[in-house]
XYZ file of C-alpha atoms in Angstrom:
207
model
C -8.640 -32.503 -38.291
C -12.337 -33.415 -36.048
C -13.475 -31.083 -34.162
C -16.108 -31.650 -31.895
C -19.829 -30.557 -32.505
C -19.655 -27.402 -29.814
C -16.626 -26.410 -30.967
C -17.916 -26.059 -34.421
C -21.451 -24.415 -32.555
C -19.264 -21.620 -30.988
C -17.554 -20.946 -34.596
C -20.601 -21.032 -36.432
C -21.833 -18.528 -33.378
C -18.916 -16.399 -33.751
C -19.390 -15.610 -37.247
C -22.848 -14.898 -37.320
C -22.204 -12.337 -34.933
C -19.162 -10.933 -36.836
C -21.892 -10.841 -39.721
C -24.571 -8.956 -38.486
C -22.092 -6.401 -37.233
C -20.815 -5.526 -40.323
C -24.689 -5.734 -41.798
C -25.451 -3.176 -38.874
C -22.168 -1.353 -39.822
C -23.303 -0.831 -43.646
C -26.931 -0.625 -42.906
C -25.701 3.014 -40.942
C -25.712 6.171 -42.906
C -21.984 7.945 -43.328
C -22.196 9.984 -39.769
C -24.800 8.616 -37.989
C -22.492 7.849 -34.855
C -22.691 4.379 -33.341
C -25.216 4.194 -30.358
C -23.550 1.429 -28.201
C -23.633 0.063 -24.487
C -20.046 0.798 -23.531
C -18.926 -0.558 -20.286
C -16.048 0.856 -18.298
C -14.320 -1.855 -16.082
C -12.661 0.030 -13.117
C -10.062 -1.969 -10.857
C -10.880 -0.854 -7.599
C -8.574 -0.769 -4.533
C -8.208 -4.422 -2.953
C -10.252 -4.673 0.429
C -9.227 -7.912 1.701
C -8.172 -8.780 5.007
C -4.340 -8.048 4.482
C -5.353 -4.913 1.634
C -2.758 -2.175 2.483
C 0.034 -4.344 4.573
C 3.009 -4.528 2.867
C 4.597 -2.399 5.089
C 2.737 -2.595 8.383
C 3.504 -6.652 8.716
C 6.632 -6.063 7.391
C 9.384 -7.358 9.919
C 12.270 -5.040 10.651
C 15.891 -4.443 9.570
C 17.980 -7.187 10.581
C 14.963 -9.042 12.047
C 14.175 -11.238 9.149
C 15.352 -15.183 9.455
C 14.408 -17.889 11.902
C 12.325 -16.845 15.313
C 14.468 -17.704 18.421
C 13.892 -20.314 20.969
C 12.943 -17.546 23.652
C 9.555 -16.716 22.109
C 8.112 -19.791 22.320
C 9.574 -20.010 26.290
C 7.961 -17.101 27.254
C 5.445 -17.536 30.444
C 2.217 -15.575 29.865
C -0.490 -15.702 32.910
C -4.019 -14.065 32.663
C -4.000 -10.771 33.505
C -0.425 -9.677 31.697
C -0.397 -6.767 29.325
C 0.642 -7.942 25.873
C 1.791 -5.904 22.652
C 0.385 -7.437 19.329
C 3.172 -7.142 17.005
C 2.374 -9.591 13.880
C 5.535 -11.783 12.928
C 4.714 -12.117 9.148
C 6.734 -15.026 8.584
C 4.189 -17.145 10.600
C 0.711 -17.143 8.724
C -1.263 -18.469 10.998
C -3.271 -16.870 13.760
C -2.608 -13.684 12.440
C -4.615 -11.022 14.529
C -6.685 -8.482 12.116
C -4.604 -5.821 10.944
C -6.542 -2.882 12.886
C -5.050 -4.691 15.761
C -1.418 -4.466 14.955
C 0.504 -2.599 17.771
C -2.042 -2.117 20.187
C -2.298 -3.125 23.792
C -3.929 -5.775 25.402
C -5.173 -7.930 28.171
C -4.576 -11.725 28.489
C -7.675 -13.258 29.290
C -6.699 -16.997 27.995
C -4.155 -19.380 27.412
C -4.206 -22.166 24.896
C -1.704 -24.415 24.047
C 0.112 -22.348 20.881
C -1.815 -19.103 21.874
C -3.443 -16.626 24.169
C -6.530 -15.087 24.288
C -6.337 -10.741 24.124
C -8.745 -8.341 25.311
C -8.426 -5.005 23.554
C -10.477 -1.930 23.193
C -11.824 -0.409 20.847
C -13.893 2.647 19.586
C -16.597 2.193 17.230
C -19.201 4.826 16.930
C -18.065 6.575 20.044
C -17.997 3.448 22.082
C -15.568 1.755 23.882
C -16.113 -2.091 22.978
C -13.922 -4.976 24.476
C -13.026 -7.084 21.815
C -11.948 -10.689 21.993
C -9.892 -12.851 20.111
C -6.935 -15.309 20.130
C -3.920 -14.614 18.780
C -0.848 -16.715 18.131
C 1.958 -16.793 20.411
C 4.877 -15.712 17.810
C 2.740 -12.235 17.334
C 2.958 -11.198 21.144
C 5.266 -9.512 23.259
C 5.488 -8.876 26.972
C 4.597 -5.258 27.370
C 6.114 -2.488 29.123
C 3.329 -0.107 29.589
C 3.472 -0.890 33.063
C 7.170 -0.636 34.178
C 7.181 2.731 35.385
C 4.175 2.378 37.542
C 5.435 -0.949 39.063
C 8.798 0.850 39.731
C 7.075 4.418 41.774
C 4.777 1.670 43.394
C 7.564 0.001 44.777
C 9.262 2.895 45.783
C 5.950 4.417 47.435
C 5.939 1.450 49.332
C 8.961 1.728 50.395
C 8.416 5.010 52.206
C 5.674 3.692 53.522
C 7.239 1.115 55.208
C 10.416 3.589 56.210
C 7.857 5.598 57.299
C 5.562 3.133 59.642
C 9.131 1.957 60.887
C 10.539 5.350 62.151
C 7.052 6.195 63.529
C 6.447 9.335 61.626
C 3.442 10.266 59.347
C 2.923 8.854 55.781
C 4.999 10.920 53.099
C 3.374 12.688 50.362
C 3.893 10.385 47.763
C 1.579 12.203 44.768
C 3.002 12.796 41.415
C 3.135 16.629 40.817
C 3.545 18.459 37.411
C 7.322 20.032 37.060
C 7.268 23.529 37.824
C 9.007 26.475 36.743
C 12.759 26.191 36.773
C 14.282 27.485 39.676
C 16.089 31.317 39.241
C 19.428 32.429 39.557
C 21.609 35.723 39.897
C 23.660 36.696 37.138
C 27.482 37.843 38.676
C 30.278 39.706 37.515
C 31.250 42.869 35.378
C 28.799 43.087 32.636
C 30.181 44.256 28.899
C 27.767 46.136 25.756
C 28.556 44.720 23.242
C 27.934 46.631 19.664
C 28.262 45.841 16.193
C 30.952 47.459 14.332
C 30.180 49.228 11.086
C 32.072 46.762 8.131
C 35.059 48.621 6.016
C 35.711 47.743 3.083
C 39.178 49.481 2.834
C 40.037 48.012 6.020
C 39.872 44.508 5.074
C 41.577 45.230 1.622
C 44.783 46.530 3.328
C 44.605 43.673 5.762
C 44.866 41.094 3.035
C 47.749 43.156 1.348
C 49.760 43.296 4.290
């Protein structure tokens, strides 16, 4: 068998260190404790991009398979609110995972994404971050539907109200009050507890 000249360097190496470890071994008096350089190797926790994900990009029950047609036909203009919900089957543009469920702004449209506005709090400040985001890990939002709805009814009084010639309605949201009271009717009965016997409900049960 040839073996090349390093490998038989890193033998030769290998058992002159082997050798003067058991020399240093035997040179030791019976006792005399072994004054080493011991290094403890401790995995740490994984701080990648995707570290603790498993289940935040995880896609629902009975969502998993092939994306449908209808979000790729969506029509996004700048200006629409936007939920960033990653899809984890598609790899690429994959927002950063602080941003996963918040709210945003569209502020761009590419050709296979949009650009999102967001905000966020570092330090105490409110920052507007930036960044483009692929279009299978948006979704229209719906933060807005109820105040689209009470504008269009506010509107509509307002119009009524122009029409009939009368004054503008108050058209403020109010807190809910108290709940309204009411009068109890009718012959009211006391009702006490009855001491339990014992002997009663035996001769019950025989009968």
């Amino acid at each position: 068998v040839q073996t090349s000249r390093r490998s038989r360097w890193v033998s030769g190496r290998a058992a002159q260190r082997k050798q003067c470890a058991v020399a240093e071994l035997l040179r030791r008096k019976p006792g005399e404790l072994l004054l080493q350089e011991v290094k403890v190797v401790v995995m740490g926790a994984g701080q990648g991009l995707r570290a603790k994900t498993r289940d935040l990009f995880s896609r629902g029950f009975r969502q998993k398979g092939v994306i449908p047609p209808s979000v790729y036909l969506r029509t996004l203009k700048i200006g629409d609110y936007v939920d960033i919900k990653v899809n984890s089957s598609i790899h690429k543009g994959f927002p950063y995972k602080y941003y996963q469920g918040k709210t945003g702004v569209v502020w761009n449209v590419t050709k296979r994404a949009v650009g999102v506005e967001v905000n966020k709090i570092v330090r105490g400040i409110q920052l507007k971050k930036r960044f483009h985001v692929r279009i299978e890990h948006i979704q229209p939002s719906r933060c807005r539907e109820a105040f689209l709805k009470r504008r269009a009814e506010n509107d509509a009084k307002r119009a009524e109200a122009k029409k009939k010639g009368e004054p503008v309605p108050f058209m403020k949201r109010q807190p809910a009050g108290p709940r309204d009271g009411f009068e109890v009717s009718g012959a009211l009965e006391t009702v006490t507890a009855i001491p339990y016997d014992i002997e009663k409900e035996v001769a019950k049960k025989e009968r």
